[in-house]
Coordinates of C-alpha atoms in Angstrom, one line a residue:
X1 CA -5.7 -40.5 -9.0
X2 CA -2.4 -38.8 -9.0
X3 CA -0.9 -36.2 -11.5
X4 CA 2.4 -37.1 -13.1
X5 CA 5.1 -34.7 -14.1
X6 CA 3.4 -33.8 -17.4
X7 CA 0.0 -33.0 -15.6
X8 CA -1.3 -29.8 -14.2
X9 CA -4.8 -30.2 -12.7
X10 CA -7.4 -28.1 -11.0
X11 CA -9.9 -29.8 -8.7
X12 CA -12.6 -27.7 -6.9
X13 CA -14.0 -29.4 -3.8
X14 CA -16.2 -26.4 -2.9
X15 CA -17.1 -22.9 -4.2
X16 CA -17.9 -23.9 -7.9
X17 CA -21.6 -23.9 -8.6
X18 CA -22.3 -22.2 -5.3
X19 CA -21.2 -19.1 -3.5
X20 CA -19.4 -20.1 -0.3
X21 CA -17.2 -22.9 1.3
X22 CA -14.4 -22.4 -1.2
X23 CA -11.7 -25.3 -1.3
X24 CA -9.6 -25.7 -4.4
X25 CA -6.7 -28.0 -5.2
X26 CA -4.1 -27.8 -7.8
X27 CA -2.1 -31.0 -8.8
X28 CA 1.3 -31.5 -10.4
X29 CA 3.9 -34.3 -10.4
X30 CA 2.4 -36.3 -7.6
X31 CA 1.8 -33.3 -5.3
X32 CA -1.1 -31.0 -4.4
X33 CA -1.6 -27.5 -3.4
X34 CA -4.7 -26.2 -1.6
X35 CA -6.2 -22.8 -2.2
X36 CA -8.6 -21.5 0.5
X37 CA -10.5 -23.6 3.0
X38 CA -13.9 -21.9 3.8
X39 CA -17.3 -22.5 5.3
X40 CA -20.8 -21.7 4.5
X41 CA -23.8 -21.7 6.8
X42 CA -27.3 -23.3 6.6
X43 CA -28.7 -19.8 7.6
X44 CA -28.3 -16.9 5.4
X45 CA -25.0 -15.2 4.9
X46 CA -23.7 -12.2 3.1
X47 CA -22.4 -12.4 -0.5
X48 CA -18.8 -13.0 0.9
X49 CA -19.9 -15.8 3.1
X50 CA -19.9 -13.8 6.3
X51 CA -21.9 -15.6 9.0
X52 CA -25.2 -14.5 10.3
X53 CA -24.0 -12.6 13.3
X54 CA -25.9 -13.7 16.5
X55 CA -27.7 -16.4 14.8
X56 CA -27.2 -20.1 15.4
X57 CA -26.5 -22.0 12.2
X58 CA -25.2 -25.3 11.0
X59 CA -21.5 -24.9 9.9
X60 CA -20.9 -26.6 6.5
X61 CA -17.7 -27.2 4.7
X62 CA -16.6 -28.9 1.6
X63 CA -15.8 -32.6 2.1
X64 CA -12.0 -32.8 2.2
X65 CA -11.7 -36.5 2.1
X66 CA -10.0 -36.6 -1.3
X67 CA -7.1 -34.6 0.0
X68 CA -7.1 -36.2 3.5
X69 CA -6.5 -39.5 1.9
X70 CA -3.4 -37.8 0.1
X71 CA -2.2 -35.6 2.9
X72 CA 1.3 -36.8 2.6
X73 CA 1.3 -35.3 -0.9
X74 CA -0.1 -31.9 0.1
X75 CA 2.5 -29.2 0.0
X76 CA 0.6 -26.4 1.6
X77 CA -2.5 -24.3 2.0
X78 CA -2.6 -20.8 0.6
X79 CA -5.4 -18.4 2.0
X80 CA -6.2 -15.6 -0.5
X81 CA -8.1 -13.3 2.0
X82 CA -10.0 -13.3 5.3
X83 CA -13.6 -13.7 4.5
X84 CA -15.3 -16.7 6.1
X85 CA -16.0 -18.6 2.9
X86 CA -12.3 -18.6 2.2
X87 CA -10.8 -19.0 5.8
X88 CA -13.4 -20.2 8.1
X89 CA -13.0 -24.0 7.8
X90 CA -9.3 -24.0 8.7
X91 CA -9.9 -24.4 12.5
X92 CA -12.1 -27.3 11.8
X93 CA -10.3 -29.2 9.0
X94 CA -6.6 -28.5 9.7
X95 CA -6.1 -31.4 12.0
X96 CA -7.1 -33.7 9.1
X97 CA -4.4 -32.7 6.7
X98 CA -1.8 -30.8 8.9
X99 CA 0.0 -28.7 6.3
X100 CA 1.7 -25.4 6.5
X101 CA -0.4 -22.4 5.7
X102 CA 0.8 -19.3 3.7
X103 CA -1.0 -15.9 3.6
X104 CA -0.5 -12.2 4.0
X105 CA -0.4 -10.2 7.2
X106 CA -4.0 -9.2 7.7
X107 CA -5.4 -12.5 6.9
X108 CA -2.8 -14.1 9.1
X109 CA -4.0 -12.0 12.0
X110 CA -7.6 -13.0 11.5
X111 CA -6.6 -16.7 11.2
X112 CA -4.5 -16.5 14.3
X113 CA -7.5 -15.4 16.3
X114 CA -9.6 -18.3 14.9
X115 CA -6.8 -20.8 15.7
X116 CA -6.5 -19.4 19.2
X117 CA -10.2 -20.0 19.8
X118 CA -9.8 -23.5 18.6
X119 CA -6.8 -24.2 20.7
X120 CA -4.5 -24.7 17.7
X121 CA -2.4 -21.6 17.7
X122 CA 0.7 -23.5 18.9
X123 CA 0.2 -26.3 16.4
X124 CA -0.3 -24.6 13.1
X125 CA 2.6 -23.1 11.2
X126 CA 1.5 -19.9 9.5
X127 CA 3.9 -18.4 7.0
X128 CA 3.3 -14.7 6.5
X129 CA 4.1 -13.6 2.9
X130 CA 4.8 -10.1 1.8
X131 CA 2.7 -8.5 -0.9
X132 CA 3.8 -9.4 -4.4
X133 CA 6.2 -12.0 -3.0
X134 CA 6.9 -15.4 -4.8
X135 CA 7.3 -18.6 -2.9
X136 CA 8.3 -22.1 -3.9
X137 CA 5.8 -24.4 -2.2
X138 CA 6.8 -27.8 -3.1
X139 CA 6.5 -28.3 -6.8
X140 CA 4.4 -25.1 -7.1
X141 CA 5.8 -21.6 -7.5
X142 CA 3.2 -19.2 -6.1
X143 CA 3.2 -15.4 -6.7
X144 CA 0.9 -13.0 -4.8
X145 CA -0.8 -10.5 -7.0
X146 CA -2.4 -7.4 -5.4
X147 CA -6.2 -7.1 -5.9
X148 CA -9.0 -5.0 -4.4
X149 CA -12.1 -6.4 -2.6
X150 CA -14.4 -5.6 0.3
X151 CA -11.8 -6.7 2.9
X152 CA -8.1 -5.7 3.5
X153 CA -5.3 -7.6 2.1
X154 CA -6.9 -9.6 -0.8
X155 CA -4.6 -11.3 -3.2
X156 CA -4.8 -13.3 -6.5
X157 CA -2.3 -16.1 -7.1
X158 CA -0.1 -16.9 -10.2
X159 CA 0.5 -20.6 -9.6
X160 CA 3.3 -21.9 -11.9
X161 CA 4.6 -25.4 -12.7
X162 CA 7.0 -26.5 -15.4
X163 CA 4.1 -27.5 -17.5
X164 CA 1.6 -24.6 -17.1
X165 CA 0.5 -21.4 -15.3
X166 CA -2.8 -20.8 -13.6
X167 CA -4.1 -17.3 -12.5
X168 CA -6.4 -17.9 -9.5
X169 CA -8.3 -14.6 -8.8
X170 CA -10.3 -15.5 -5.7
X171 CA -12.7 -12.6 -4.9
X172 CA -11.9 -9.2 -6.4
X173 CA -13.0 -5.9 -8.1
X174 CA -11.2 -3.2 -9.8
X175 CA -11.1 -0.3 -7.3
X176 CA -8.9 2.6 -7.9
X177 CA -9.7 4.1 -4.5
X178 CA -10.3 1.3 -2.0
X179 CA -9.9 3.6 1.0
X180 CA -8.0 0.9 3.0
X181 CA -5.1 -0.8 1.3
X182 CA -3.5 -0.3 -2.1
X183 CA -5.5 0.4 -5.4
X184 CA -5.3 -2.2 -8.3
X185 CA -2.5 -1.6 -10.9
X186 CA -3.4 -2.5 -14.5
X187 CA 0.2 -3.1 -15.2
X188 CA 0.3 -6.0 -12.7
X189 CA -2.3 -7.9 -14.8
X190 CA -1.0 -6.7 -18.2
X191 CA 2.4 -8.2 -17.2
X192 CA 0.7 -11.6 -16.8
X193 CA -0.6 -11.3 -20.3
X194 CA 3.0 -11.5 -21.4
X195 CA 3.7 -14.7 -19.5
X196 CA 1.3 -17.0 -21.4
X197 CA -1.2 -17.8 -18.7
X198 CA -2.9 -21.2 -19.5
X199 CA -6.0 -20.7 -17.4
X200 CA -7.7 -17.9 -15.4
X201 CA -9.8 -19.3 -12.5
X202 CA -12.2 -16.4 -11.9
X203 CA -14.8 -15.0 -9.5
X204 CA -18.2 -15.1 -11.1
X205 CA -20.4 -13.6 -8.4
X206 CA -21.5 -10.5 -10.3
X207 CA -20.8 -11.7 -13.8
X208 CA -24.5 -10.9 -14.8
X209 CA -24.4 -7.4 -13.4
X210 CA -23.8 -4.8 -16.1
X211 CA -21.2 -2.1 -15.9
X212 CA -18.4 -1.6 -13.3
X213 CA -18.7 -2.0 -9.6
X214 CA -18.8 1.3 -7.4
X215 CA -15.6 2.4 -5.8
X216 CA -15.5 2.5 -1.9
X217 CA -14.3 6.1 -2.1
X218 CA -17.4 7.3 -3.8
X219 CA -19.5 6.4 -0.8
X220 CA -18.2 9.1 1.3
X221 CA -20.3 11.8 -0.4
X222 CA -23.6 9.8 0.1
X223 CA -23.0 8.8 3.6
X224 CA -21.8 12.2 4.7
X225 CA -24.9 13.9 3.1
X226 CA -27.2 11.7 5.1
X227 CA -25.3 12.2 8.4
X228 CA -25.3 15.9 7.9
X229 CA -29.1 15.9 7.3
X230 CA -29.8 13.9 10.4
X231 CA -31.1 15.6 13.5
X232 CA -30.6 12.9 16.1
X233 CA -28.3 9.9 16.5
X234 CA -27.2 8.1 13.3
X235 CA -26.6 4.4 13.0
X236 CA -24.9 3.0 10.0
X237 CA -25.2 -0.7 9.5
X238 CA -22.9 -2.6 7.2
X239 CA -21.0 -6.0 6.8
X240 CA -18.8 -6.4 9.8
X241 CA -15.6 -7.4 7.7
X242 CA -15.7 -4.2 5.6
X243 CA -13.0 -2.2 7.4
X244 CA -12.9 0.4 4.5
X245 CA -16.6 1.2 5.1
X246 CA -15.7 1.7 8.8
X247 CA -12.7 3.9 7.8
X248 CA -15.2 6.1 5.8
X249 CA -17.6 6.3 8.6
X250 CA -14.9 7.3 11.0
X251 CA -13.7 10.1 8.7
X252 CA -17.3 11.4 8.4
X253 CA -17.6 11.3 12.3
X254 CA -14.6 13.5 12.5
X255 CA -15.8 15.9 9.8
X256 CA -19.2 16.2 11.3
X257 CA -18.0 16.5 15.0
X258 CA -19.8 13.4 16.0
X259 CA -18.6 10.7 18.5
X260 CA -18.1 7.3 16.9
X261 CA -19.2 4.1 18.5
X262 CA -18.8 0.4 17.4
X263 CA -21.6 -2.0 18.1
X264 CA -21.0 -5.8 17.4
X265 CA -18.2 -8.2 17.9
X266 CA -17.3 -8.7 14.3
X267 CA -16.8 -5.0 13.9
X268 CA -14.5 -4.8 16.9
X269 CA -12.6 -7.8 15.8
X270 CA -11.9 -6.5 12.3
X271 CA -11.0 -3.0 13.6
X272 CA -8.5 -4.4 16.1
X273 CA -7.0 -6.8 13.5
X274 CA -6.5 -4.0 11.0
X275 CA -4.9 -1.7 13.7
X276 CA -2.6 -4.5 14.8
X277 CA -1.2 -4.9 11.3
X278 CA -1.0 -1.1 10.5
X279 CA -4.1 -0.8 8.3
X280 CA -5.8 1.6 10.6
X281 CA -3.7 4.7 11.4
X282 CA -6.4 7.3 11.9
X283 CA -7.2 9.4 14.9
X284 CA -9.0 7.4 17.6
X285 CA -12.5 8.8 17.9
X286 CA -14.3 5.7 19.4
X287 CA -16.5 6.0 22.5
X288 CA -17.0 3.2 25.0
X289 CA -20.5 1.9 24.3
X290 CA -21.4 2.2 28.0
X291 CA -21.1 6.0 27.6
X292 CA -23.0 6.5 24.4
X293 CA -26.4 6.9 26.1
X294 CA -25.1 9.9 28.0
X295 CA -24.0 11.9 25.0
X296 CA -26.2 14.5 23.2
X297 CA -28.1 12.6 20.4
X298 CA -26.9 14.8 17.7
X299 CA -23.2 14.1 18.5
X300 CA -23.5 10.3 18.2
X301 CA -22.6 8.3 15.0
X302 CA -22.8 4.5 15.5
X303 CA -21.7 1.7 13.2
X304 CA -23.8 -1.6 14.0
X305 CA -23.9 -5.1 12.9
X306 CA -27.2 -6.5 11.7
X307 CA -27.8 -5.2 8.1
X308 CA -29.5 -8.5 7.1
X309 CA -31.9 -8.5 10.1
X310 CA -30.2 -11.2 11.9
X311 CA -31.4 -11.9 15.5
X312 CA -29.3 -10.9 18.5
X313 CA -27.2 -8.5 16.4
X314 CA -26.8 -4.9 17.6
X315 CA -29.2 -3.3 15.2
X316 CA -31.9 -5.9 15.8
X317 CA -31.6 -5.2 19.6
X318 CA -31.8 -1.5 18.9
X319 CA -35.0 -2.1 17.0
X320 CA -36.5 -3.9 20.0
X321 CA -35.2 -1.5 22.7
X322 CA -33.2 -4.4 24.2
X323 CA -29.7 -3.1 23.7
X324 CA -28.0 -2.6 27.0
X325 CA -26.2 0.6 26.5
X326 CA -28.4 2.9 24.4
X327 CA -31.9 3.3 23.0
X328 CA -33.0 4.7 19.8
X329 CA -35.6 7.5 19.8
X330 CA -37.9 9.2 17.4
X331 CA -35.9 11.3 15.0
X332 CA -32.8 9.2 15.0
X333 CA -31.6 7.8 11.6
X334 CA -30.5 4.3 10.5
X335 CA -28.6 4.0 7.3
X336 CA -28.3 0.7 5.6
X337 CA -24.9 0.6 3.8
X338 CA -25.5 -2.7 2.5
X339 CA -27.6 -4.7 -0.1
X340 CA -30.3 -7.1 0.5
X341 CA -29.0 -10.6 0.2
X342 CA -31.5 -12.9 -1.5
X343 CA -33.4 -14.8 1.1
X344 CA -33.0 -12.2 3.8
X345 CA -35.9 -9.9 2.4
X346 CA -38.4 -10.9 5.2
X347 CA -36.2 -10.3 8.3
X348 CA -34.9 -7.0 6.8
X349 CA -38.4 -5.8 6.1
X350 CA -39.5 -6.7 9.6
X351 CA -36.4 -4.9 11.0
X352 CA -37.3 -1.8 9.0
X353 CA -40.9 -1.9 10.0
X354 CA -39.8 -1.9 13.7
X355 CA -37.5 1.0 13.2
X356 CA -40.3 3.0 11.4
X357 CA -42.7 2.2 14.2
X358 CA -40.2 3.9 16.6
X359 CA -40.3 6.9 14.2
X360 CA -36.7 6.4 13.2
X361 CA -35.8 7.6 9.7
X362 CA -34.6 4.7 7.6
X363 CA -32.3 5.1 4.6
X364 CA -31.5 2.3 2.2
X365 CA -29.9 1.8 -1.2
X366 CA -33.4 1.9 -2.7
X367 CA -34.5 5.3 -1.3
X368 CA -31.0 7.1 -1.3
X369 CA -30.3 9.2 -4.5
X370 CA -26.6 9.0 -3.6
X371 CA -24.4 5.9 -3.4
X372 CA -24.1 4.3 0.0
X373 CA -23.1 0.8 -0.7
X374 CA -20.5 -0.9 -3.0
X375 CA -20.1 -4.5 -4.0
X376 CA -16.8 -6.3 -3.6
X377 CA -17.1 -8.3 -6.8
X378 CA -16.5 -7.5 -10.5
X379 CA -19.2 -6.6 -12.8
X380 CA -19.3 -7.3 -16.5
X381 CA -16.9 -4.5 -17.7
X382 CA -14.3 -5.3 -15.0
X383 CA -14.4 -9.1 -16.1
X384 CA -13.9 -8.1 -19.6
X385 CA -11.0 -5.7 -18.7
X386 CA -9.2 -8.4 -16.7
X387 CA -9.5 -11.0 -19.4
X388 CA -8.2 -8.7 -21.9
X389 CA -5.1 -7.8 -19.7
X390 CA -4.3 -11.3 -18.6
X391 CA -5.1 -13.0 -22.0
X392 CA -5.6 -16.5 -20.7
X393 CA -5.8 -19.4 -23.1
X394 CA -8.7 -20.7 -21.0
X395 CA -11.3 -19.4 -18.6
X396 CA -12.5 -21.5 -15.6
X397 CA -15.4 -19.6 -13.9
X398 CA -15.8 -20.4 -10.1
X399 CA -17.4 -18.7 -7.0
X400 CA -20.9 -18.5 -8.3
X401 CA -24.0 -20.4 -9.0
X402 CA -24.5 -21.9 -12.4
X403 CA -26.1 -18.7 -13.9
X404 CA -23.1 -16.8 -12.9
X405 CA -20.6 -19.3 -14.1
X406 CA -22.4 -19.3 -17.5
X407 CA -22.4 -15.5 -17.7
X408 CA -18.6 -15.4 -16.8
X409 CA -17.8 -17.9 -19.5
X410 CA -19.8 -15.9 -22.1
X411 CA -18.0 -12.8 -21.2
X412 CA -14.6 -14.5 -21.6
X413 CA -15.6 -15.7 -24.9
X414 CA -16.8 -12.3 -26.0
X415 CA -13.4 -10.8 -25.5
X416 CA -11.5 -13.5 -27.3
X417 CA -10.5 -16.1 -24.6
X418 CA -10.3 -19.2 -26.8
X419 CA -11.7 -21.7 -24.5
X420 CA -14.0 -21.8 -21.5
X421 CA -14.5 -24.7 -19.2
X422 CA -17.8 -24.7 -17.1
X423 CA -18.1 -27.3 -14.4
X424 CA -19.0 -27.9 -10.8
X425 CA -17.4 -29.2 -7.5
X426 CA -15.7 -32.6 -8.0
X427 CA -15.0 -32.1 -11.6
X428 CA -11.3 -32.4 -12.5
X429 CA -10.0 -29.8 -14.9
X430 CA -7.1 -30.7 -17.0
X431 CA -4.8 -27.7 -17.6
X432 CA -1.9 -29.7 -19.0
X433 CA -1.0 -31.4 -21.2
X434 CA -4.4 -30.8 -22.8
X435 CA -7.4 -28.8 -21.5
X436 CA -10.7 -30.4 -20.6
X437 CA -12.8 -31.7 -17.8
X438 CA -13.4 -35.1 -16.4
X439 CA -16.9 -34.9 -15.0
X440 CA -17.6 -36.2 -11.5
X441 CA -14.1 -37.3 -11.0
X442 CA -14.4 -36.8 -7.2
X443 CA -17.6 -37.3 -5.2
X444 CA -18.1 -34.2 -2.9
X445 CA -20.4 -33.5 -0.1
X446 CA -20.9 -31.2 2.8
X447 CA -19.8 -31.7 6.5
X448 CA -20.9 -30.1 9.7
X449 CA -17.8 -30.6 11.7
X450 CA -16.7 -29.9 15.3
X451 CA -19.7 -27.7 16.0
X452 CA -23.2 -28.4 14.8
X453 CA -24.1 -24.9 15.8
X454 CA -22.3 -21.6 15.1
X455 CA -21.4 -19.8 18.3
X456 CA -23.1 -16.6 19.1
X457 CA -21.1 -13.9 17.6
X458 CA -22.5 -11.0 19.5

């Protein structure tokens, strides 16, 4: 199965009909381009595929055999952003297809750390691409389009061949004040609408959520209010990859005269990566964790991993008085700047009950009258806006379970997108010369490669 010079194909091997382990292929004129190469985990993850920190879980990836059998036809791999479900499989799978990798600076920094741990840093050629750049990768012209998401440096891709154009959004939201990184620009997408985009391959995660997602900048007011009201120590827990949330908490620490501490390996890793590529330029207010226990309680503001009740994370250890450097006391406050991921209800409830048993005040999105968490994915009105700007001839919903794909397709239809193609992993989508789907064109499965257990992350 090889595309000829009149063909433009899209083939998802992972991430369509599910949230996680994204691996996508575009085909034209005997060549292939891969977009993203992510993992998922048997244990629960957050909505961006971030691993359960501290837990042991089976690593799972899309079955890459189709493209492994055609690796001589693979022109390159483009990584859209640094979440685990888009980047995490690269150290495990790269040896099987050995192609060059293209991505932007922050994502490249996170990738290099993963490759170094896997002993691949000297083998893999990573091309760092500037924002808004255009690269010819084999027979594919790829342009990076700025977006906003819950991690720095997210980009959509305009993939152009002589016979068709695809706008591949990856994960996104429309945030005019993302705290870290550049805000979205409507004109970037309106310009695409003038080019005649054939298909928009689009994130569906929140396609059944009404309205517009919350901006990161709006969280400052709610988080600061709760910190100011607290009498003792304050612990904010959030997803470890969200450097914008960490930036907000750091600003609040400065404004309220509190010392800031980071508890958790993933937080430290994302902070150091952001600092290395120039995305963190604030005043350093961090305190060595070993010193935190000696500071007056009302001068301490901590950010800790463990918002989903994961074992061996910083917050879980604090709730059990087993953290080495500090203990929570009655009158301290824990703020959950996160949502409950379905499936994690019981461990989160158990964590909260332990904290309450210690007479710690617990604040969540359910009992806070102010905003303290923002999703990284587009709700209904954002999806409609993007479809109106880009004006694709066809919508291909991805990155979601079937209910999300169906909701995305209906939204596209409601704003005038002429055609919608709903499918699953392994279906072959024809973009040119005519649009359609060949069902079950490729048999896909899941692999647990290299490691059958996820390393302890804390």
